[in-house]
Amino acid sequence: MLTDYHLHLRPDEDETPAERHFTAENVERYLAAAAAAGIEELGASEHVYRFRQALDLWRHPLWVENARDDLDAYCEFLRGTPLRVGVECDYIPGAEEKTAALLESRDFDYVVGSVHFIGEGDAAVDHDGFDVWDGGDNAEEIWRRYFEALAACARSGLFDILAHPDLVKVWGRDRPAPAGDLRRFYEPAIEAIAESGIAVELSTAGLRKPVGELYPSRQFAELCIEAGAPFALSSDAHLPEQVGFEYDRALAFLDAIGVEEICVFEQRQRRLAPLGSRVG
Ligand SMILES: [Zn+2]
Ligand SMILES: [Zn+2]
């Protein structure tokens, strides 16, 4: 079994309206790409901030600008396709109850939980319009805050899959990681992963970013295995041609660390399936 669950039906850009991208023709493009790559299980997980309902959780300027679509119409559209129904939802501290209400009142197959924004205010680890690195904090402080937020995201119990677990490294050499052994940042998050039982995403998206690595690092992934966490496999595609992006490298990585099963989701129930091999 191969899956691609963390997947967007459109790029994160202006002028990508739902009516152009939430269409049978567009879904067909993603399904064809998945079939060519030997991926059996495909689901969409649009960013929550593109839906009007997300403004109940947070009114970040990026969200206010982008919250145009209707979440229920999106779920209904996906239910009429062969795709699993998912969403990528930010963990917003203090909005746990509202987040639970938003997620539980819809029939998702899985929810991908993300941390993009950290600390006070609007700053994000992966968005140069709201760049946390502009605030004068050093790498030590930013990494510490990021992994604390990731731990809270896991521990919230709101989500099925913990997205791109070491996203803070996205910029690579432009904003270098702190010196020394990175376990001091990972360990609080690993503890939360172990306690919550959340699945950890292995994402090939980092291979398309300046860092040029899978998320998470091998050290982080090995700590997840020690903690008993299962993995979910995704590309974080934003275009059909990114479905199963560089899965050869993801599969080699999983093989090297001894992972033989991946998570499969339906109606927010998880099971483990033997990890397949790419046939495309
Ligand atoms: Zn994300
Ligand atoms: Zn995403």
PDB file of C-alpha atoms and ligand atoms in Angstrom:
ATOM      1  CA  MET A   1       0.000   0.000   0.000  1.00  0.00           C
ATOM      2  CA  LEU A   2       1.145   3.502  -0.855  1.00  0.00           C
ATOM      3  CA  THR A   3      -0.799   6.589   0.187  1.00  0.00           C
ATOM      4  CA  ASP A   4      -0.755  10.293  -0.495  1.00  0.00           C
ATOM      5  CA  TYR A   5      -2.956  11.982   2.060  1.00  0.00           C
ATOM      6  CA  HIS A   6      -1.508  15.429   2.537  1.00  0.00           C
ATOM      7  CA  LEU A   7      -2.412  16.849  -0.802  1.00  0.00           C
ATOM      8  CA  HIS A   8      -3.811  20.136  -2.082  1.00  0.00           C
ATOM      9  CA  LEU A   9      -5.955  20.458  -5.177  1.00  0.00           C
ATOM     10  CA  ARG A  10      -4.463  23.879  -6.002  1.00  0.00           C
ATOM     11  CA  PRO A  11      -1.363  26.019  -5.396  1.00  0.00           C
ATOM     12  CA  ASP A  12      -1.196  28.450  -2.453  1.00  0.00           C
ATOM     13  CA  GLU A  13      -1.650  31.446  -4.715  1.00  0.00           C
ATOM     14  CA  ASP A  14      -4.158  34.124  -5.503  1.00  0.00           C
ATOM     15  CA  GLU A  15      -6.545  33.392  -8.340  1.00  0.00           C
ATOM     16  CA  THR A  16      -6.967  29.716  -7.516  1.00  0.00           C
ATOM     17  CA  PRO A  17     -10.730  29.703  -6.934  1.00  0.00           C
ATOM     18  CA  ALA A  18     -12.567  26.594  -5.761  1.00  0.00           C
ATOM     19  CA  GLU A  19     -14.709  26.508  -8.900  1.00  0.00           C
ATOM     20  CA  ARG A  20     -11.618  26.010 -11.048  1.00  0.00           C
ATOM     21  CA  HIS A  21      -9.844  23.435  -8.856  1.00  0.00           C
ATOM     22  CA  PHE A  22     -12.547  21.488  -7.023  1.00  0.00           C
ATOM     23  CA  THR A  23     -13.679  19.855 -10.242  1.00  0.00           C
ATOM     24  CA  ALA A  24     -13.991  16.280 -11.484  1.00  0.00           C
ATOM     25  CA  GLU A  25     -11.447  17.044 -14.218  1.00  0.00           C
ATOM     26  CA  ASN A  26      -8.850  18.251 -11.741  1.00  0.00           C
ATOM     27  CA  VAL A  27      -9.397  15.267  -9.435  1.00  0.00           C
ATOM     28  CA  GLU A  28      -8.975  13.035 -12.488  1.00  0.00           C
ATOM     29  CA  ARG A  29      -5.503  14.559 -13.051  1.00  0.00           C
ATOM     30  CA  TYR A  30      -4.477  13.720  -9.479  1.00  0.00           C
ATOM     31  CA  LEU A  31      -5.886  10.185  -9.745  1.00  0.00           C
ATOM     32  CA  ALA A  32      -4.044   9.584 -13.011  1.00  0.00           C
ATOM     33  CA  ALA A  33      -0.778  10.764 -11.444  1.00  0.00           C
ATOM     34  CA  ALA A  34      -1.388   8.487  -8.438  1.00  0.00           C
ATOM     35  CA  ALA A  35      -2.118   5.491 -10.664  1.00  0.00           C
ATOM     36  CA  ALA A  36       1.084   6.105 -12.617  1.00  0.00           C
ATOM     37  CA  ALA A  37       3.036   6.148  -9.334  1.00  0.00           C
ATOM     38  CA  GLY A  38       1.382   3.046  -7.879  1.00  0.00           C
ATOM     39  CA  ILE A  39      -0.390   4.999  -5.125  1.00  0.00           C
ATOM     40  CA  GLU A  40      -3.657   3.324  -4.152  1.00  0.00           C
ATOM     41  CA  GLU A  41      -4.952   5.667  -1.472  1.00  0.00           C
ATOM     42  CA  LEU A  42      -5.306   9.341  -2.252  1.00  0.00           C
ATOM     43  CA  GLY A  43      -6.977  12.062  -0.242  1.00  0.00           C
ATOM     44  CA  ALA A  44      -7.227  15.837  -0.375  1.00  0.00           C
ATOM     45  CA  SER A  45      -6.387  18.021   2.602  1.00  0.00           C
ATOM     46  CA  GLU A  46      -6.995  21.653   1.688  1.00  0.00           C
ATOM     47  CA  HIS A  47      -5.681  24.348   4.033  1.00  0.00           C
ATOM     48  CA  VAL A  48      -8.323  25.201   6.617  1.00  0.00           C
ATOM     49  CA  TYR A  49      -7.639  28.932   6.210  1.00  0.00           C
ATOM     50  CA  ARG A  50      -9.139  28.888   2.718  1.00  0.00           C
ATOM     51  CA  PHE A  51     -12.582  28.276   4.230  1.00  0.00           C
ATOM     52  CA  ARG A  52     -14.801  30.938   5.742  1.00  0.00           C
ATOM     53  CA  GLN A  53     -15.484  28.721   8.764  1.00  0.00           C
ATOM     54  CA  ALA A  54     -11.803  28.961   9.775  1.00  0.00           C
ATOM     55  CA  LEU A  55     -12.269  32.591  10.813  1.00  0.00           C
ATOM     56  CA  ASP A  56     -14.078  31.247  13.898  1.00  0.00           C
ATOM     57  CA  LEU A  57     -10.698  29.822  14.965  1.00  0.00           C
ATOM     58  CA  TRP A  58      -8.369  32.677  14.132  1.00  0.00           C
ATOM     59  CA  ARG A  59      -8.314  35.976  12.251  1.00  0.00           C
ATOM     60  CA  HIS A  60      -4.730  36.017  11.063  1.00  0.00           C
ATOM     61  CA  PRO A  61      -4.365  38.498   8.151  1.00  0.00           C
ATOM     62  CA  LEU A  62      -3.461  35.669   5.747  1.00  0.00           C
ATOM     63  CA  TRP A  63      -6.595  33.802   6.807  1.00  0.00           C
ATOM     64  CA  VAL A  64      -8.852  36.840   6.485  1.00  0.00           C
ATOM     65  CA  GLU A  65      -7.498  37.392   2.971  1.00  0.00           C
ATOM     66  CA  ASN A  66      -7.953  33.759   1.890  1.00  0.00           C
ATOM     67  CA  ALA A  67     -11.066  32.497   3.708  1.00  0.00           C
ATOM     68  CA  ARG A  68     -13.453  32.453   0.764  1.00  0.00           C
ATOM     69  CA  ASP A  69     -14.675  28.883   0.310  1.00  0.00           C
ATOM     70  CA  ASP A  70     -17.309  26.865   2.111  1.00  0.00           C
ATOM     71  CA  LEU A  71     -15.994  23.889   4.060  1.00  0.00           C
ATOM     72  CA  ASP A  72     -19.214  21.888   3.747  1.00  0.00           C
ATOM     73  CA  ALA A  73     -19.333  22.318  -0.024  1.00  0.00           C
ATOM     74  CA  TYR A  74     -15.717  21.110  -0.172  1.00  0.00           C
ATOM     75  CA  CYS A  75     -16.490  17.987   1.881  1.00  0.00           C
ATOM     76  CA  GLU A  76     -19.544  17.264  -0.230  1.00  0.00           C
ATOM     77  CA  PHE A  77     -17.531  17.668  -3.421  1.00  0.00           C
ATOM     78  CA  LEU A  78     -14.827  15.265  -2.218  1.00  0.00           C
ATOM     79  CA  ARG A  79     -17.405  12.674  -1.104  1.00  0.00           C
ATOM     80  CA  GLY A  80     -18.535  12.483  -4.714  1.00  0.00           C
ATOM     81  CA  THR A  81     -15.007  11.569  -5.858  1.00  0.00           C
ATOM     82  CA  PRO A  82     -12.731   8.547  -5.165  1.00  0.00           C
ATOM     83  CA  LEU A  83     -10.590  10.759  -2.892  1.00  0.00           C
ATOM     84  CA  ARG A  84     -10.509  10.414   0.866  1.00  0.00           C
ATOM     85  CA  VAL A  85     -11.846  13.499   2.610  1.00  0.00           C
ATOM     86  CA  GLY A  86      -9.251  15.373   4.620  1.00  0.00           C
ATOM     87  CA  VAL A  87      -8.233  18.855   5.682  1.00  0.00           C
ATOM     88  CA  GLU A  88      -4.972  20.436   6.826  1.00  0.00           C
ATOM     89  CA  CYS A  89      -5.789  22.298  10.007  1.00  0.00           C
ATOM     90  CA  ASP A  90      -3.432  24.529  11.989  1.00  0.00           C
ATOM     91  CA  TYR A  91      -3.196  24.014  15.704  1.00  0.00           C
ATOM     92  CA  ILE A  92      -4.316  27.329  17.197  1.00  0.00           C
ATOM     93  CA  PRO A  93      -3.564  27.534  20.934  1.00  0.00           C
ATOM     94  CA  GLY A  94      -6.652  28.601  22.833  1.00  0.00           C
ATOM     95  CA  ALA A  95      -9.031  27.632  20.005  1.00  0.00           C
ATOM     96  CA  GLU A  96      -9.100  23.910  20.818  1.00  0.00           C
ATOM     97  CA  GLU A  97     -12.840  23.733  21.467  1.00  0.00           C
ATOM     98  CA  LYS A  98     -13.728  25.658  18.334  1.00  0.00           C
ATOM     99  CA  THR A  99     -11.335  23.524  16.322  1.00  0.00           C
ATOM    100  CA  ALA A 100     -12.888  20.342  17.697  1.00  0.00           C
ATOM    101  CA  ALA A 101     -16.366  21.643  16.831  1.00  0.00           C
ATOM    102  CA  LEU A 102     -15.310  22.520  13.278  1.00  0.00           C
ATOM    103  CA  LEU A 103     -13.676  19.125  12.696  1.00  0.00           C
ATOM    104  CA  GLU A 104     -16.141  16.873  14.468  1.00  0.00           C
ATOM    105  CA  SER A 105     -19.212  18.241  12.725  1.00  0.00           C
ATOM    106  CA  ARG A 106     -17.886  17.046   9.333  1.00  0.00           C
ATOM    107  CA  ASP A 107     -17.254  13.551   8.023  1.00  0.00           C
ATOM    108  CA  PHE A 108     -13.510  13.671   7.450  1.00  0.00           C
ATOM    109  CA  ASP A 109     -11.549  10.487   6.851  1.00  0.00           C
ATOM    110  CA  TYR A 110      -8.547  12.119   8.517  1.00  0.00           C
ATOM    111  CA  VAL A 111      -7.297  15.489   9.695  1.00  0.00           C
ATOM    112  CA  VAL A 112      -3.724  16.631   9.133  1.00  0.00           C
ATOM    113  CA  GLY A 113      -2.586  18.822  12.038  1.00  0.00           C
ATOM    114  CA  SER A 114       0.012  21.491  11.273  1.00  0.00           C
ATOM    115  CA  VAL A 115       2.167  24.080  12.930  1.00  0.00           C
ATOM    116  CA  HIS A 116       3.126  26.938  10.605  1.00  0.00           C
ATOM    117  CA  PHE A 117       2.707  29.936  12.941  1.00  0.00           C
ATOM    118  CA  ILE A 118       4.542  30.156  16.245  1.00  0.00           C
ATOM    119  CA  GLY A 119       4.777  32.408  19.210  1.00  0.00           C
ATOM    120  CA  GLU A 120       2.817  35.567  19.673  1.00  0.00           C
ATOM    121  CA  GLY A 121       1.454  37.395  16.696  1.00  0.00           C
ATOM    122  CA  ASP A 122       1.429  36.444  13.078  1.00  0.00           C
ATOM    123  CA  ALA A 123       4.867  34.962  12.519  1.00  0.00           C
ATOM    124  CA  ALA A 124       5.273  31.775  10.496  1.00  0.00           C
ATOM    125  CA  VAL A 125       8.219  29.446  10.066  1.00  0.00           C
ATOM    126  CA  ASP A 126       7.587  28.879   6.341  1.00  0.00           C
ATOM    127  CA  HIS A 127       6.022  32.085   4.967  1.00  0.00           C
ATOM    128  CA  ASP A 128       8.290  34.959   3.976  1.00  0.00           C
ATOM    129  CA  GLY A 129       5.408  37.433   4.230  1.00  0.00           C
ATOM    130  CA  PHE A 130       5.084  36.702   7.965  1.00  0.00           C
ATOM    131  CA  ASP A 131       8.603  35.560   8.691  1.00  0.00           C
ATOM    132  CA  VAL A 132       9.427  34.573  12.270  1.00  0.00           C
ATOM    133  CA  TRP A 133      13.115  35.073  11.447  1.00  0.00           C
ATOM    134  CA  ASP A 134      12.471  38.822  10.956  1.00  0.00           C
ATOM    135  CA  GLY A 135      11.704  39.263  14.658  1.00  0.00           C
ATOM    136  CA  GLY A 136      15.302  39.224  15.915  1.00  0.00           C
ATOM    137  CA  ASP A 137      15.036  35.921  17.771  1.00  0.00           C
ATOM    138  CA  ASN A 138      17.897  33.509  17.329  1.00  0.00           C
ATOM    139  CA  ALA A 139      17.701  29.996  15.919  1.00  0.00           C
ATOM    140  CA  GLU A 140      17.785  28.448  19.393  1.00  0.00           C
ATOM    141  CA  GLU A 141      14.681  30.394  20.440  1.00  0.00           C
ATOM    142  CA  ILE A 142      12.776  29.817  17.174  1.00  0.00           C
ATOM    143  CA  TRP A 143      13.465  26.092  17.151  1.00  0.00           C
ATOM    144  CA  ARG A 144      12.512  25.761  20.814  1.00  0.00           C
ATOM    145  CA  ARG A 145       9.202  27.559  20.223  1.00  0.00           C
ATOM    146  CA  TYR A 146       8.455  25.594  17.067  1.00  0.00           C
ATOM    147  CA  PHE A 147       8.879  22.189  18.702  1.00  0.00           C
ATOM    148  CA  GLU A 148       6.928  23.288  21.792  1.00  0.00           C
ATOM    149  CA  ALA A 149       4.065  24.247  19.472  1.00  0.00           C
ATOM    150  CA  LEU A 150       4.412  20.909  17.669  1.00  0.00           C
ATOM    151  CA  ALA A 151       4.176  19.106  21.007  1.00  0.00           C
ATOM    152  CA  ALA A 152       1.011  21.036  21.876  1.00  0.00           C
ATOM    153  CA  CYS A 153      -0.409  20.230  18.434  1.00  0.00           C
ATOM    154  CA  ALA A 154       0.146  16.491  19.010  1.00  0.00           C
ATOM    155  CA  ARG A 155      -1.083  16.606  22.577  1.00  0.00           C
ATOM    156  CA  SER A 156      -4.295  18.465  21.648  1.00  0.00           C
ATOM    157  CA  GLY A 157      -5.772  15.189  20.381  1.00  0.00           C
ATOM    158  CA  LEU A 158      -7.494  17.124  17.591  1.00  0.00           C
ATOM    159  CA  PHE A 159      -5.630  15.563  14.682  1.00  0.00           C
ATOM    160  CA  ASP A 160      -4.843  12.180  13.107  1.00  0.00           C
ATOM    161  CA  ILE A 161      -1.579  13.019  11.332  1.00  0.00           C
ATOM    162  CA  LEU A 162       1.189  15.374  12.491  1.00  0.00           C
ATOM    163  CA  ALA A 163       2.261  17.239   9.354  1.00  0.00           C
ATOM    164  CA  HIS A 164       5.836  17.984   8.193  1.00  0.00           C
ATOM    165  CA  PRO A 165       7.217  17.504  11.736  1.00  0.00           C
ATOM    166  CA  ASP A 166      10.430  19.548  11.448  1.00  0.00           C
ATOM    167  CA  LEU A 167       9.119  22.253   9.096  1.00  0.00           C
ATOM    168  CA  VAL A 168      11.203  24.859  10.960  1.00  0.00           C
ATOM    169  CA  LYS A 169      14.230  23.707   8.908  1.00  0.00           C
ATOM    170  CA  VAL A 170      12.485  24.641   5.611  1.00  0.00           C
ATOM    171  CA  TRP A 171      14.838  27.502   4.657  1.00  0.00           C
ATOM    172  CA  GLY A 172      17.966  25.381   4.934  1.00  0.00           C
ATOM    173  CA  ARG A 173      21.231  27.309   4.950  1.00  0.00           C
ATOM    174  CA  ASP A 174      19.447  30.687   4.762  1.00  0.00           C
ATOM    175  CA  ARG A 175      18.269  30.312   8.352  1.00  0.00           C
ATOM    176  CA  PRO A 176      20.547  27.627   9.766  1.00  0.00           C
ATOM    177  CA  ALA A 177      19.574  25.161  12.444  1.00  0.00           C
ATOM    178  CA  PRO A 178      21.005  25.727  15.913  1.00  0.00           C
ATOM    179  CA  ALA A 179      24.375  24.167  16.620  1.00  0.00           C
ATOM    180  CA  GLY A 180      24.846  20.821  18.293  1.00  0.00           C
ATOM    181  CA  ASP A 181      22.652  17.817  18.866  1.00  0.00           C
ATOM    182  CA  LEU A 182      19.067  18.672  17.855  1.00  0.00           C
ATOM    183  CA  ARG A 183      17.543  16.133  20.238  1.00  0.00           C
ATOM    184  CA  ARG A 184      17.121  18.897  22.822  1.00  0.00           C
ATOM    185  CA  PHE A 185      14.426  20.361  20.522  1.00  0.00           C
ATOM    186  CA  TYR A 186      12.938  17.068  19.369  1.00  0.00           C
ATOM    187  CA  GLU A 187      12.474  15.377  22.718  1.00  0.00           C
ATOM    188  CA  PRO A 188       9.486  17.369  24.104  1.00  0.00           C
ATOM    189  CA  ALA A 189       7.678  16.805  20.805  1.00  0.00           C
ATOM    190  CA  ILE A 190       8.540  13.096  20.780  1.00  0.00           C
ATOM    191  CA  GLU A 191       7.156  12.757  24.294  1.00  0.00           C
ATOM    192  CA  ALA A 192       3.877  14.356  23.147  1.00  0.00           C
ATOM    193  CA  ILE A 193       3.779  12.118  20.065  1.00  0.00           C
ATOM    194  CA  ALA A 194       4.215   9.050  22.258  1.00  0.00           C
ATOM    195  CA  GLU A 195       1.514  10.145  24.704  1.00  0.00           C
ATOM    196  CA  SER A 196      -1.008  11.179  22.074  1.00  0.00           C
ATOM    197  CA  GLY A 197      -0.558   8.242  19.706  1.00  0.00           C
ATOM    198  CA  ILE A 198      -0.771  10.566  16.687  1.00  0.00           C
ATOM    199  CA  ALA A 199       0.620   9.326  13.352  1.00  0.00           C
ATOM    200  CA  VAL A 200       3.749  11.118  12.145  1.00  0.00           C
ATOM    201  CA  GLU A 201       3.921  12.314   8.571  1.00  0.00           C
ATOM    202  CA  LEU A 202       6.819  11.411   6.351  1.00  0.00           C
ATOM    203  CA  SER A 203       6.610  14.192   3.768  1.00  0.00           C
ATOM    204  CA  THR A 204       8.583  14.613   0.572  1.00  0.00           C
ATOM    205  CA  ALA A 205       7.654  18.331   0.435  1.00  0.00           C
ATOM    206  CA  GLY A 206      10.968  19.351   2.002  1.00  0.00           C
ATOM    207  CA  LEU A 207      12.740  17.990  -1.074  1.00  0.00           C
ATOM    208  CA  ARG A 208      11.083  20.804  -3.077  1.00  0.00           C
ATOM    209  CA  LYS A 209      12.148  23.473  -0.576  1.00  0.00           C
ATOM    210  CA  PRO A 210      15.517  25.192   0.085  1.00  0.00           C
ATOM    211  CA  VAL A 211      16.365  22.626   2.778  1.00  0.00           C
ATOM    212  CA  GLY A 212      16.211  19.802   0.211  1.00  0.00           C
ATOM    213  CA  GLU A 213      15.416  17.106   2.802  1.00  0.00           C
ATOM    214  CA  LEU A 214      12.525  14.912   3.783  1.00  0.00           C
ATOM    215  CA  TYR A 215      10.436  15.947   6.772  1.00  0.00           C
ATOM    216  CA  PRO A 216      11.306  14.763   9.403  1.00  0.00           C
ATOM    217  CA  SER A 217      15.059  14.233   9.772  1.00  0.00           C
ATOM    218  CA  ARG A 218      16.352  10.710  10.252  1.00  0.00           C
ATOM    219  CA  GLN A 219      17.136  11.406  13.911  1.00  0.00           C
ATOM    220  CA  PHE A 220      13.594  12.660  14.538  1.00  0.00           C
ATOM    221  CA  ALA A 221      12.112   9.671  12.696  1.00  0.00           C
ATOM    222  CA  GLU A 222      14.192   7.211  14.713  1.00  0.00           C
ATOM    223  CA  LEU A 223      13.002   8.813  17.953  1.00  0.00           C
ATOM    224  CA  CYS A 224       9.417   8.431  16.672  1.00  0.00           C
ATOM    225  CA  ILE A 225      10.015   4.719  16.111  1.00  0.00           C
ATOM    226  CA  GLU A 226      11.409   4.346  19.644  1.00  0.00           C
ATOM    227  CA  ALA A 227       8.255   6.149  20.861  1.00  0.00           C
ATOM    228  CA  GLY A 228       6.078   3.631  19.011  1.00  0.00           C
ATOM    229  CA  ALA A 229       4.609   6.159  16.572  1.00  0.00           C
ATOM    230  CA  PRO A 230       3.290   4.970  13.199  1.00  0.00           C
ATOM    231  CA  PHE A 231       3.990   6.872   9.972  1.00  0.00           C
ATOM    232  CA  ALA A 232       1.710   8.346   7.310  1.00  0.00           C
ATOM    233  CA  LEU A 233       3.156   8.951   3.849  1.00  0.00           C
ATOM    234  CA  SER A 234       2.484  12.128   1.842  1.00  0.00           C
ATOM    235  CA  SER A 235       3.888  14.495  -0.763  1.00  0.00           C
ATOM    236  CA  ASP A 236       2.060  17.712   0.250  1.00  0.00           C
ATOM    237  CA  ALA A 237       1.437  18.092  -3.493  1.00  0.00           C
ATOM    238  CA  HIS A 238      -0.101  21.346  -4.690  1.00  0.00           C
ATOM    239  CA  LEU A 239      -0.185  20.222  -8.346  1.00  0.00           C
ATOM    240  CA  PRO A 240      -1.070  16.890  -9.987  1.00  0.00           C
ATOM    241  CA  GLU A 241       2.539  16.389 -11.111  1.00  0.00           C
ATOM    242  CA  GLN A 242       3.650  16.524  -7.457  1.00  0.00           C
ATOM    243  CA  VAL A 243       1.552  13.492  -6.412  1.00  0.00           C
ATOM    244  CA  GLY A 244       3.948  10.894  -5.007  1.00  0.00           C
ATOM    245  CA  PHE A 245       6.800  13.382  -5.462  1.00  0.00           C
ATOM    246  CA  GLU A 246      10.192  11.679  -4.943  1.00  0.00           C
ATOM    247  CA  TYR A 247       8.557   8.684  -3.236  1.00  0.00           C
ATOM    248  CA  ASP A 248      11.590   6.583  -4.173  1.00  0.00           C
ATOM    249  CA  ARG A 249      13.536   8.586  -1.612  1.00  0.00           C
ATOM    250  CA  ALA A 250      10.779   8.324   0.994  1.00  0.00           C
ATOM    251  CA  LEU A 251      10.619   4.557   0.565  1.00  0.00           C
ATOM    252  CA  ALA A 252      14.389   4.190   0.801  1.00  0.00           C
ATOM    253  CA  PHE A 253      14.299   6.296   3.987  1.00  0.00           C
ATOM    254  CA  LEU A 254      11.545   4.179   5.557  1.00  0.00           C
ATOM    255  CA  ASP A 255      13.375   1.005   4.582  1.00  0.00           C
ATOM    256  CA  ALA A 256      16.604   2.280   6.129  1.00  0.00           C
ATOM    257  CA  ILE A 257      14.937   2.969   9.466  1.00  0.00           C
ATOM    258  CA  GLY A 258      13.022  -0.324   9.445  1.00  0.00           C
ATOM    259  CA  VAL A 259       9.452   0.924   8.850  1.00  0.00           C
ATOM    260  CA  GLU A 260       7.373  -1.739   7.110  1.00  0.00           C
ATOM    261  CA  GLU A 261       3.824  -0.450   7.624  1.00  0.00           C
ATOM    262  CA  ILE A 262       2.017   2.830   7.007  1.00  0.00           C
ATOM    263  CA  CYS A 263      -1.233   4.312   8.236  1.00  0.00           C
ATOM    264  CA  VAL A 264      -4.449   4.105   6.239  1.00  0.00           C
ATOM    265  CA  PHE A 265      -7.446   6.190   7.292  1.00  0.00           C
ATOM    266  CA  GLU A 266     -11.187   5.997   6.839  1.00  0.00           C
ATOM    267  CA  GLN A 267     -13.797   7.914   8.858  1.00  0.00           C
ATOM    268  CA  ARG A 268     -11.012   8.951  11.239  1.00  0.00           C
ATOM    269  CA  GLN A 269     -10.226   5.315  12.027  1.00  0.00           C
ATOM    270  CA  ARG A 270      -6.646   4.244  11.488  1.00  0.00           C
ATOM    271  CA  ARG A 271      -5.213   0.910  10.485  1.00  0.00           C
ATOM    272  CA  LEU A 272      -1.723  -0.160   9.499  1.00  0.00           C
ATOM    273  CA  ALA A 273      -1.055  -1.619   6.048  1.00  0.00           C
ATOM    274  CA  PRO A 274       2.142  -3.178   4.670  1.00  0.00           C
ATOM    275  CA  LEU A 275       4.196  -0.511   2.936  1.00  0.00           C
ATOM    276  CA  GLY A 276       4.159  -0.956  -0.836  1.00  0.00           C
ATOM    277  CA  SER A 277       6.757  -0.167  -3.418  1.00  0.00           C
ATOM    278  CA  ARG A 278       6.459   2.314  -6.214  1.00  0.00           C
ATOM    279  CA  VAL A 279       5.524   0.732  -9.494  1.00  0.00           C
ATOM    280  CA  GLY A 280       5.422   3.888 -11.617  1.00  0.00           C
TER     281      GLY A 280
HETATM  282 ZN    ZN B   1       1.534  22.656   5.961  1.00  0.00          ZN
HETATM  283 ZN    ZN B   2       0.010  21.230   3.053  1.00  0.00          ZN
END
